[in-house]
């Protein structure tokens, strides 16, 4: 989370995020959606062209924004190539 503090916030289309969302059947996880605060931006991992690779933090907030009928959500984009090598290896699939 520390690497995201300096990053600007952007409005990201919820349509673009839907394919990257986790979904739950667990009642406890679903109930968390109602409790989240949309004032905090989600964190999205992107490539150098800002194509979404994954949602790092904010699945519950994204679900809430969708349920409220919003079109966008505040997000901070973290470019995978800006990460230290030990983090890149976690998120980048190896060939």
PDB file of C-alpha atoms in Angstrom:
ATOM      1  CA  UNK A   1       0.000   0.000   0.000  1.00  0.00           C
ATOM      2  CA  UNK A   2       2.884   2.364   0.655  1.00  0.00           C
ATOM      3  CA  UNK A   3       3.840   2.443  -3.020  1.00  0.00           C
ATOM      4  CA  UNK A   4       0.435   3.864  -3.931  1.00  0.00           C
ATOM      5  CA  UNK A   5       0.381   6.999  -1.754  1.00  0.00           C
ATOM      6  CA  UNK A   6       2.062   9.217  -4.339  1.00  0.00           C
ATOM      7  CA  UNK A   7      -0.037   7.963  -7.254  1.00  0.00           C
ATOM      8  CA  UNK A   8      -2.842  10.129  -8.633  1.00  0.00           C
ATOM      9  CA  UNK A   9      -6.438   8.964  -8.485  1.00  0.00           C
ATOM     10  CA  UNK A  10      -8.273   8.229 -11.725  1.00  0.00           C
ATOM     11  CA  UNK A  11     -11.874   7.422 -12.530  1.00  0.00           C
ATOM     12  CA  UNK A  12     -11.972   3.891 -13.965  1.00  0.00           C
ATOM     13  CA  UNK A  13     -14.932   2.383 -15.805  1.00  0.00           C
ATOM     14  CA  UNK A  14     -16.657  -0.335 -13.831  1.00  0.00           C
ATOM     15  CA  UNK A  15     -17.290  -2.185 -17.119  1.00  0.00           C
ATOM     16  CA  UNK A  16     -13.519  -2.595 -17.489  1.00  0.00           C
ATOM     17  CA  UNK A  17     -13.223  -3.980 -13.967  1.00  0.00           C
ATOM     18  CA  UNK A  18     -16.040  -6.552 -14.067  1.00  0.00           C
ATOM     19  CA  UNK A  19     -13.934  -9.314 -15.698  1.00  0.00           C
ATOM     20  CA  UNK A  20     -11.329  -8.951 -12.918  1.00  0.00           C
ATOM     21  CA  UNK A  21     -13.702  -9.109  -9.960  1.00  0.00           C
ATOM     22  CA  UNK A  22     -13.795 -11.843  -7.366  1.00  0.00           C
ATOM     23  CA  UNK A  23     -17.218 -13.178  -6.534  1.00  0.00           C
ATOM     24  CA  UNK A  24     -18.331 -14.783  -3.321  1.00  0.00           C
ATOM     25  CA  UNK A  25     -21.029 -17.133  -2.124  1.00  0.00           C
ATOM     26  CA  UNK A  26     -19.988 -16.659   1.492  1.00  0.00           C
ATOM     27  CA  UNK A  27     -22.605 -14.542   3.303  1.00  0.00           C
ATOM     28  CA  UNK A  28     -19.918 -12.905   5.444  1.00  0.00           C
ATOM     29  CA  UNK A  29     -17.993 -11.652   2.392  1.00  0.00           C
ATOM     30  CA  UNK A  30     -21.170 -10.467   0.686  1.00  0.00           C
ATOM     31  CA  UNK A  31     -22.200  -8.548   3.827  1.00  0.00           C
ATOM     32  CA  UNK A  32     -18.879  -6.676   3.766  1.00  0.00           C
ATOM     33  CA  UNK A  33     -19.897  -5.057   0.473  1.00  0.00           C
ATOM     34  CA  UNK A  34     -22.543  -2.946   2.218  1.00  0.00           C
ATOM     35  CA  UNK A  35     -20.061  -1.723   4.829  1.00  0.00           C
ATOM     36  CA  UNK A  36     -17.248  -0.465   2.596  1.00  0.00           C
ATOM     37  CA  UNK A  37     -16.472   3.202   2.103  1.00  0.00           C
ATOM     38  CA  UNK A  38     -16.204   4.355  -1.500  1.00  0.00           C
ATOM     39  CA  UNK A  39     -14.183   7.434  -0.563  1.00  0.00           C
ATOM     40  CA  UNK A  40     -10.986   5.358  -0.703  1.00  0.00           C
ATOM     41  CA  UNK A  41      -9.605   4.515  -4.158  1.00  0.00           C
ATOM     42  CA  UNK A  42      -9.112   0.926  -5.193  1.00  0.00           C
ATOM     43  CA  UNK A  43      -5.676  -0.303  -6.321  1.00  0.00           C
ATOM     44  CA  UNK A  44      -5.307  -1.782  -9.783  1.00  0.00           C
ATOM     45  CA  UNK A  45      -2.249  -3.490 -11.259  1.00  0.00           C
ATOM     46  CA  UNK A  46      -1.729  -2.446 -14.896  1.00  0.00           C
ATOM     47  CA  UNK A  47       0.792  -2.983 -17.670  1.00  0.00           C
ATOM     48  CA  UNK A  48       2.784  -0.190 -19.339  1.00  0.00           C
ATOM     49  CA  UNK A  49      -0.219   0.643 -21.550  1.00  0.00           C
ATOM     50  CA  UNK A  50      -2.524   0.885 -18.511  1.00  0.00           C
ATOM     51  CA  UNK A  51      -4.307  -2.343 -19.429  1.00  0.00           C
ATOM     52  CA  UNK A  52      -5.776  -3.903 -16.296  1.00  0.00           C
ATOM     53  CA  UNK A  53      -3.970  -7.004 -15.039  1.00  0.00           C
ATOM     54  CA  UNK A  54      -5.767  -7.380 -11.709  1.00  0.00           C
ATOM     55  CA  UNK A  55      -7.496  -5.623  -8.861  1.00  0.00           C
ATOM     56  CA  UNK A  56      -5.050  -5.647  -5.961  1.00  0.00           C
ATOM     57  CA  UNK A  57      -7.317  -4.049  -3.394  1.00  0.00           C
ATOM     58  CA  UNK A  58     -10.950  -3.019  -3.700  1.00  0.00           C
ATOM     59  CA  UNK A  59     -13.114  -5.940  -4.793  1.00  0.00           C
ATOM     60  CA  UNK A  60     -15.775  -5.167  -2.171  1.00  0.00           C
ATOM     61  CA  UNK A  61     -15.771  -1.447  -3.073  1.00  0.00           C
ATOM     62  CA  UNK A  62     -16.080  -2.283  -6.761  1.00  0.00           C
ATOM     63  CA  UNK A  63     -19.051  -4.568  -6.095  1.00  0.00           C
ATOM     64  CA  UNK A  64     -20.689  -1.825  -4.045  1.00  0.00           C
ATOM     65  CA  UNK A  65     -20.157   0.777  -6.789  1.00  0.00           C
ATOM     66  CA  UNK A  66     -21.742  -1.583  -9.318  1.00  0.00           C
ATOM     67  CA  UNK A  67     -24.694  -2.296  -7.030  1.00  0.00           C
ATOM     68  CA  UNK A  68     -25.255   1.464  -6.638  1.00  0.00           C
ATOM     69  CA  UNK A  69     -25.396   1.868 -10.412  1.00  0.00           C
ATOM     70  CA  UNK A  70     -22.227   3.958 -10.651  1.00  0.00           C
ATOM     71  CA  UNK A  71     -20.339   4.053 -13.948  1.00  0.00           C
ATOM     72  CA  UNK A  72     -16.842   4.668 -12.542  1.00  0.00           C
ATOM     73  CA  UNK A  73     -14.819   4.231  -9.375  1.00  0.00           C
ATOM     74  CA  UNK A  74     -11.789   6.094  -8.042  1.00  0.00           C
ATOM     75  CA  UNK A  75      -8.622   4.064  -8.481  1.00  0.00           C
ATOM     76  CA  UNK A  76      -4.866   4.263  -8.309  1.00  0.00           C
ATOM     77  CA  UNK A  77      -3.004   2.449 -11.064  1.00  0.00           C
ATOM     78  CA  UNK A  78       0.180   0.608 -10.177  1.00  0.00           C
ATOM     79  CA  UNK A  79       2.300  -0.278 -13.173  1.00  0.00           C
ATOM     80  CA  UNK A  80       3.737  -3.770 -12.833  1.00  0.00           C
ATOM     81  CA  UNK A  81       7.106  -2.652 -14.209  1.00  0.00           C
ATOM     82  CA  UNK A  82       7.381  -0.051 -11.432  1.00  0.00           C
ATOM     83  CA  UNK A  83       7.417  -2.796  -8.808  1.00  0.00           C
ATOM     84  CA  UNK A  84      10.590  -4.242  -7.289  1.00  0.00           C
ATOM     85  CA  UNK A  85      11.631  -7.558  -8.916  1.00  0.00           C
ATOM     86  CA  UNK A  86      10.476  -9.664  -5.963  1.00  0.00           C
ATOM     87  CA  UNK A  87       6.930  -8.292  -6.366  1.00  0.00           C
ATOM     88  CA  UNK A  88       6.916  -8.601 -10.152  1.00  0.00           C
ATOM     89  CA  UNK A  89       7.578 -12.320  -9.882  1.00  0.00           C
ATOM     90  CA  UNK A  90       4.456 -12.714  -7.716  1.00  0.00           C
ATOM     91  CA  UNK A  91       2.129 -10.983 -10.163  1.00  0.00           C
ATOM     92  CA  UNK A  92       3.653 -11.695 -13.557  1.00  0.00           C
ATOM     93  CA  UNK A  93       3.080 -15.150 -15.006  1.00  0.00           C
ATOM     94  CA  UNK A  94       6.223 -16.907 -16.135  1.00  0.00           C
ATOM     95  CA  UNK A  95       6.468 -18.390 -19.603  1.00  0.00           C
TER      96      UNK A  95
END
